[in-house]
Amino acid sequence: MTKGHEDQVISWLEKNRGKIILPHIGVLNKIERIGKSNSNLKKADVLLNDVAVSLKDVQGSFLYNKASRSDLLNVLNSSDINWFDQQVKNIHLHNQKRNVKWQEGLKKERFERLLRMLVMDMNLKTGISKHPAVYLLTHPKQIENILDICVYDFDEFFKIFAENWITFAFKRHWPGQNDKSESSRAKRIMKDPDCAPWVLEGISGDGPKAWADDAPPENERKTCFTCSIEIKSPVKKWETLRQFRLSLLNSGFFGVESSRLEKVTHEVLKNFNGNLVHSQEDKNWTKVLEIANQVLSDSL
């Protein structure tokens, strides 16, 4: 699910029905929405040519949002949970950043199984979804070009995005904050004995935007935590990434599927210390083309 952008993405696909070819899907001829927009009960958001596809905003969103400690107890072992508990303490007591690399706590194979389950198959509270996903369609917040999107199976998605784009994100919630939904969430966490290690005394971070009139006194306030899985593009401006892909195509890479362009993007970022050389006028563009040719050669 791509909260807030699902309708926009599907509308763009509908406008381009019969005009575009997508990896794994082919010529896009049929589009059918699945369930209510932004529903947590589904994993797939849309049927493309009768195949269930989940929409993922890779410009910045949550692959899985707000799992409680008791949720994770159902899918992780005690040593895993101990690591999560320690991250919560470090964030609350020692000002550790809320985003933590999954590599610091889980082995690759274990994280891959966890992510596959949560992204493709199930919700931790409601169980196996009636609408599991077969493929993932990645997109920015606003689609302008076919180069903005791609369709992956999970293995392809994990191989390209997991190492550098995906982290655990520990989110704070306060009982008594003015946001009633988040305050209610915090109160539910406090009532669950299995969540006790993620309920800490006092306020950390910046606190909520505002407190409700009936909020607890300052000396009685607590901070509760959930854990999300966040995906975030290393390219700050999507326009830069779009221009990079167009420059590659204009340099002779016409017809190369976007999944391979994604691999080229990562290798260029790595080679230029996180800077995406995106213009054909740049003095380093020849090196970019060398990297692109090597990646494409390795893919054949």
Short mmCIF file of C-alpha atoms in Angstrom, two decimals:
data_model
loop_
_atom_site.label_atom_id
_atom_site.label_comp_id
_atom_site.label_asym_id
_atom_site.label_seq_id
_atom_site.Cartn_x
_atom_site.Cartn_y
_atom_site.Cartn_z
CA MET A 1 0.00 0.00 0.00
CA THR A 2 1.18 3.51 -0.81
CA LYS A 3 -0.62 5.73 1.66
CA GLY A 4 -1.86 8.95 0.12
CA HIS A 5 -0.64 8.14 -3.40
CA GLU A 6 -2.52 4.99 -4.37
CA ASP A 7 -5.29 6.80 -6.24
CA GLN A 8 -2.85 9.03 -8.11
CA VAL A 9 -0.73 6.09 -9.24
CA ILE A 10 -3.70 4.03 -10.39
CA SER A 11 -5.16 7.04 -12.22
CA TRP A 12 -1.87 7.48 -14.09
CA LEU A 13 -1.88 3.81 -15.05
CA GLU A 14 -5.48 4.08 -16.26
CA LYS A 15 -4.60 7.08 -18.45
CA ASN A 16 -1.77 5.07 -20.00
CA ARG A 17 -3.67 1.83 -20.51
CA GLY A 18 -2.61 0.21 -23.78
CA LYS A 19 0.32 2.63 -24.17
CA ILE A 20 3.00 1.19 -21.87
CA ILE A 21 4.86 -2.08 -21.35
CA LEU A 22 5.71 -3.09 -17.77
CA PRO A 23 8.22 -5.75 -16.64
CA HIS A 24 6.46 -9.03 -15.70
CA ILE A 25 3.11 -7.55 -16.86
CA GLY A 26 3.62 -6.83 -20.56
CA VAL A 27 1.44 -4.34 -22.41
CA LEU A 28 -0.87 -2.87 -19.79
CA ASN A 29 -4.40 -3.66 -20.98
CA LYS A 30 -6.44 -4.19 -17.83
CA ILE A 31 -6.53 -2.36 -14.48
CA GLU A 32 -8.74 -3.21 -11.52
CA ARG A 33 -8.55 -1.64 -8.07
CA ILE A 34 -8.47 -3.92 -5.03
CA GLY A 35 -10.51 -2.99 -1.94
CA LYS A 36 -10.54 0.43 -0.32
CA SER A 37 -7.68 2.85 -0.89
CA ASN A 38 -4.91 2.62 1.71
CA SER A 39 -6.47 -0.32 3.54
CA ASN A 40 -4.18 -2.20 5.95
CA LEU A 41 -6.08 -5.42 5.26
CA LYS A 42 -4.61 -5.89 1.79
CA LYS A 43 -1.09 -6.34 0.48
CA ALA A 44 -1.87 -5.85 -3.21
CA ASP A 45 -3.48 -2.56 -4.28
CA VAL A 46 -4.35 -3.21 -7.91
CA LEU A 47 -4.73 -5.97 -10.49
CA LEU A 48 -2.70 -5.28 -13.62
CA ASN A 49 -3.66 -7.69 -16.40
CA ASP A 50 -5.27 -9.78 -13.60
CA VAL A 51 -2.01 -9.97 -11.60
CA ALA A 52 -1.98 -8.64 -8.00
CA VAL A 53 0.48 -5.76 -7.58
CA SER A 54 1.46 -3.73 -4.51
CA LEU A 55 2.30 -0.03 -4.99
CA LYS A 56 5.41 1.26 -3.22
CA ASP A 57 6.53 4.87 -3.03
CA VAL A 58 10.34 4.62 -3.15
CA GLN A 59 10.76 8.37 -2.80
CA GLY A 60 9.98 7.88 0.88
CA SER A 61 7.33 5.75 2.61
CA PHE A 62 6.80 2.81 4.94
CA LEU A 63 6.87 -0.73 3.60
CA TYR A 64 5.28 -1.75 6.90
CA ASN A 65 3.91 0.79 9.35
CA LYS A 66 3.73 0.86 13.15
CA ALA A 67 4.29 -2.69 14.32
CA SER A 68 4.01 -3.01 18.09
CA ARG A 69 6.36 -5.13 20.16
CA SER A 70 3.60 -7.69 20.73
CA ASP A 71 3.08 -7.87 16.95
CA LEU A 72 6.75 -8.67 16.38
CA LEU A 73 6.78 -11.31 19.12
CA ASN A 74 4.70 -13.45 16.75
CA VAL A 75 7.39 -13.52 14.06
CA LEU A 76 10.75 -12.93 15.78
CA ASN A 77 12.72 -14.92 18.33
CA SER A 78 13.80 -13.66 21.76
CA SER A 79 17.30 -12.62 20.71
CA ASP A 80 15.83 -10.55 17.87
CA ILE A 81 13.38 -8.89 20.24
CA ASN A 82 16.17 -8.10 22.70
CA TRP A 83 17.94 -6.18 19.95
CA PHE A 84 14.77 -4.21 19.17
CA ASP A 85 14.32 -3.47 22.89
CA GLN A 86 17.85 -2.07 23.05
CA GLN A 87 17.25 0.21 20.07
CA VAL A 88 14.18 1.67 21.77
CA LYS A 89 16.23 2.40 24.90
CA ASN A 90 19.04 3.95 22.89
CA ILE A 91 16.64 6.20 21.00
CA HIS A 92 14.78 7.29 24.13
CA LEU A 93 17.66 7.61 26.57
CA HIS A 94 20.72 8.32 24.43
CA ASN A 95 19.37 10.34 21.47
CA GLN A 96 20.12 7.62 18.92
CA LYS A 97 18.51 8.39 15.56
CA ARG A 98 15.17 6.70 15.04
CA ASN A 99 16.26 5.02 11.78
CA VAL A 100 18.45 1.96 12.37
CA LYS A 101 20.07 -0.27 9.76
CA TRP A 102 18.49 -3.72 9.76
CA GLN A 103 21.98 -5.18 9.18
CA GLU A 104 22.89 -4.21 12.75
CA GLY A 105 20.29 -6.55 14.21
CA LEU A 106 19.27 -9.23 11.72
CA LYS A 107 21.12 -11.46 9.31
CA LYS A 108 20.28 -10.89 5.66
CA GLU A 109 18.37 -14.16 5.23
CA ARG A 110 16.26 -13.49 8.32
CA PHE A 111 15.42 -9.92 7.34
CA GLU A 112 14.60 -11.03 3.81
CA ARG A 113 12.07 -13.58 5.11
CA LEU A 114 10.55 -11.01 7.45
CA LEU A 115 10.25 -8.36 4.75
CA ARG A 116 8.79 -10.78 2.21
CA MET A 117 6.13 -11.84 4.67
CA LEU A 118 5.18 -8.30 5.70
CA VAL A 119 5.29 -6.72 2.25
CA MET A 120 3.77 -9.49 0.16
CA ASP A 121 1.64 -11.75 2.36
CA MET A 122 0.31 -10.59 5.72
CA ASN A 123 -0.55 -7.98 8.30
CA LEU A 124 0.75 -8.76 11.80
CA LYS A 125 -2.60 -7.94 13.43
CA THR A 126 -5.03 -9.48 10.94
CA GLY A 127 -2.97 -12.39 9.58
CA ILE A 128 -2.64 -13.62 6.00
CA SER A 129 -4.13 -11.14 3.55
CA LYS A 130 -7.01 -12.05 1.26
CA HIS A 131 -5.13 -10.00 -1.34
CA PRO A 132 -1.44 -11.02 -1.26
CA ALA A 133 0.90 -9.34 -3.73
CA VAL A 134 2.65 -11.11 -6.60
CA TYR A 135 4.69 -8.10 -7.75
CA LEU A 136 5.74 -4.68 -6.47
CA LEU A 137 5.37 -1.51 -8.54
CA THR A 138 7.75 1.23 -7.42
CA HIS A 139 7.04 4.91 -8.05
CA PRO A 140 7.77 8.44 -6.77
CA LYS A 141 5.18 10.67 -5.13
CA GLN A 142 4.23 12.13 -8.51
CA ILE A 143 4.57 10.14 -11.74
CA GLU A 144 5.45 12.11 -14.87
CA ASN A 145 7.23 9.56 -17.04
CA ILE A 146 7.21 5.81 -17.62
CA LEU A 147 10.81 5.87 -16.35
CA ASP A 148 9.46 6.79 -12.92
CA ILE A 149 7.97 3.33 -12.39
CA CYS A 150 9.05 -0.29 -12.50
CA VAL A 151 7.58 -3.68 -11.59
CA TYR A 152 9.65 -6.21 -9.62
CA ASP A 153 9.18 -9.62 -8.13
CA PHE A 154 10.22 -9.67 -4.48
CA ASP A 155 13.68 -11.14 -5.09
CA GLU A 156 14.50 -8.41 -7.60
CA PHE A 157 13.15 -5.73 -5.26
CA PHE A 158 15.13 -6.98 -2.29
CA LYS A 159 18.37 -7.28 -4.24
CA ILE A 160 18.16 -3.70 -5.51
CA PHE A 161 16.71 -1.81 -2.54
CA ALA A 162 17.44 -3.63 0.71
CA GLU A 163 21.11 -2.87 1.27
CA ASN A 164 20.97 0.93 1.23
CA TRP A 165 17.36 2.07 0.90
CA ILE A 166 15.55 0.18 3.67
CA THR A 167 15.82 0.68 7.44
CA PHE A 168 13.88 0.08 10.62
CA ALA A 169 12.22 3.28 11.81
CA PHE A 170 11.17 3.47 15.46
CA LYS A 171 8.26 5.86 15.90
CA ARG A 172 7.17 7.64 19.10
CA HIS A 173 3.60 7.94 20.38
CA TRP A 174 2.43 9.77 23.49
CA PRO A 175 -0.71 9.14 25.58
CA GLY A 176 -2.43 12.48 25.89
CA GLN A 177 -1.08 14.01 22.70
CA ASN A 178 -3.56 16.16 20.80
CA ASP A 179 -3.69 13.69 17.89
CA LYS A 180 -6.44 11.43 19.22
CA SER A 181 -5.55 8.52 16.93
CA GLU A 182 -1.93 8.47 18.06
CA SER A 183 -2.88 9.02 21.68
CA SER A 184 -5.24 6.04 21.50
CA ARG A 185 -2.48 3.97 19.94
CA ALA A 186 -0.15 4.86 22.81
CA LYS A 187 -2.81 3.93 25.37
CA ARG A 188 -3.31 0.54 23.70
CA ILE A 189 0.44 -0.06 23.81
CA MET A 190 0.52 0.80 27.52
CA LYS A 191 -2.25 -1.72 28.26
CA ASP A 192 -0.42 -4.58 26.50
CA PRO A 193 2.01 -6.36 28.89
CA ASP A 194 4.08 -7.60 25.94
CA CYS A 195 4.73 -3.98 24.95
CA ALA A 196 6.02 -2.89 28.37
CA PRO A 197 9.72 -2.59 27.29
CA TRP A 198 8.59 -0.09 24.64
CA VAL A 199 6.87 2.18 27.18
CA LEU A 200 9.36 4.54 28.80
CA GLU A 201 9.12 7.30 31.37
CA GLY A 202 9.27 10.88 30.18
CA ILE A 203 9.35 12.54 26.78
CA SER A 204 12.11 12.05 24.23
CA GLY A 205 12.62 13.65 20.85
CA ASP A 206 10.66 16.81 20.18
CA GLY A 207 7.46 15.49 21.74
CA PRO A 208 4.08 15.80 20.03
CA LYS A 209 3.02 18.89 18.10
CA ALA A 210 0.49 19.63 20.83
CA TRP A 211 -0.97 18.11 23.99
CA ALA A 212 -4.66 17.56 24.62
CA ASP A 213 -6.39 19.47 27.41
CA ASP A 214 -6.70 16.26 29.42
CA ALA A 215 -3.07 15.16 28.94
CA PRO A 216 -1.27 13.73 31.98
CA PRO A 217 0.78 16.15 34.10
CA GLU A 218 4.31 16.70 32.79
CA ASN A 219 5.90 14.53 35.47
CA GLU A 220 3.64 11.58 34.53
CA ARG A 221 4.03 11.61 30.76
CA LYS A 222 5.39 8.59 28.90
CA THR A 223 6.73 7.77 25.45
CA CYS A 224 5.56 4.64 23.63
CA PHE A 225 7.23 3.13 20.56
CA THR A 226 6.32 1.15 17.47
CA CYS A 227 8.62 -0.07 14.72
CA SER A 228 8.13 0.58 11.01
CA ILE A 229 10.13 -0.50 7.96
CA GLU A 230 11.00 2.54 5.88
CA ILE A 231 12.18 2.87 2.31
CA LYS A 232 13.82 6.10 1.23
CA SER A 233 15.57 7.09 -1.96
CA PRO A 234 19.23 8.16 -1.66
CA VAL A 235 18.56 10.72 -4.41
CA LYS A 236 17.12 13.77 -2.65
CA LYS A 237 15.38 15.22 -5.71
CA TRP A 238 13.44 12.80 -7.89
CA GLU A 239 13.84 15.24 -10.79
CA THR A 240 17.58 14.47 -10.69
CA LEU A 241 16.91 10.74 -10.93
CA ARG A 242 14.44 11.28 -13.78
CA GLN A 243 16.98 13.42 -15.66
CA PHE A 244 19.66 10.75 -15.12
CA ARG A 245 17.48 8.08 -16.69
CA LEU A 246 16.54 10.31 -19.60
CA SER A 247 20.21 11.13 -20.18
CA LEU A 248 21.03 7.43 -20.30
CA LEU A 249 18.31 6.81 -22.84
CA ASN A 250 19.48 9.76 -24.92
CA SER A 251 22.98 8.28 -24.84
CA GLY A 252 21.85 5.09 -26.51
CA PHE A 253 20.28 2.99 -23.78
CA PHE A 254 16.86 3.05 -25.41
CA GLY A 255 14.73 0.02 -24.59
CA VAL A 256 16.62 -0.95 -21.44
CA GLU A 257 14.10 -1.97 -18.77
CA SER A 258 13.91 0.26 -15.72
CA SER A 259 15.08 -2.45 -13.31
CA ARG A 260 18.47 -2.41 -15.03
CA LEU A 261 18.49 1.38 -15.00
CA GLU A 262 17.96 1.10 -11.24
CA LYS A 263 21.09 -1.04 -10.93
CA VAL A 264 23.05 1.48 -12.98
CA THR A 265 21.84 4.23 -10.65
CA HIS A 266 23.23 2.45 -7.59
CA GLU A 267 26.60 1.79 -9.20
CA VAL A 268 26.97 5.43 -10.30
CA LEU A 269 26.08 6.64 -6.80
CA LYS A 270 28.65 4.27 -5.34
CA ASN A 271 31.36 5.36 -7.77
CA PHE A 272 30.81 9.10 -7.20
CA ASN A 273 30.45 8.98 -3.39
CA GLY A 274 26.68 9.39 -3.35
CA ASN A 275 26.53 12.00 -6.10
CA LEU A 276 24.37 11.10 -9.08
CA VAL A 277 26.03 12.52 -12.20
CA HIS A 278 22.91 13.05 -14.30
CA SER A 279 23.76 15.35 -17.20
CA GLN A 280 25.31 14.44 -20.54
CA GLU A 281 27.16 17.77 -20.32
CA ASP A 282 29.00 16.72 -17.17
CA LYS A 283 32.71 15.98 -17.63
CA ASN A 284 32.21 12.64 -15.84
CA TRP A 285 29.46 11.43 -18.17
CA THR A 286 31.89 9.18 -20.09
CA LYS A 287 32.64 7.35 -16.85
CA VAL A 288 28.90 7.03 -16.19
CA LEU A 289 28.48 5.36 -19.57
CA GLU A 290 31.33 2.96 -18.79
CA ILE A 291 29.61 1.97 -15.55
CA ALA A 292 26.26 1.57 -17.32
CA ASN A 293 27.75 -0.62 -20.03
CA GLN A 294 29.41 -2.83 -17.41
CA VAL A 295 26.20 -3.24 -15.42
CA LEU A 296 24.20 -4.07 -18.52
CA SER A 297 26.88 -6.50 -19.69
CA ASP A 298 26.84 -8.27 -16.31
CA SER A 299 23.04 -8.57 -16.54
CA LEU A 300 23.03 -10.40 -19.86
#
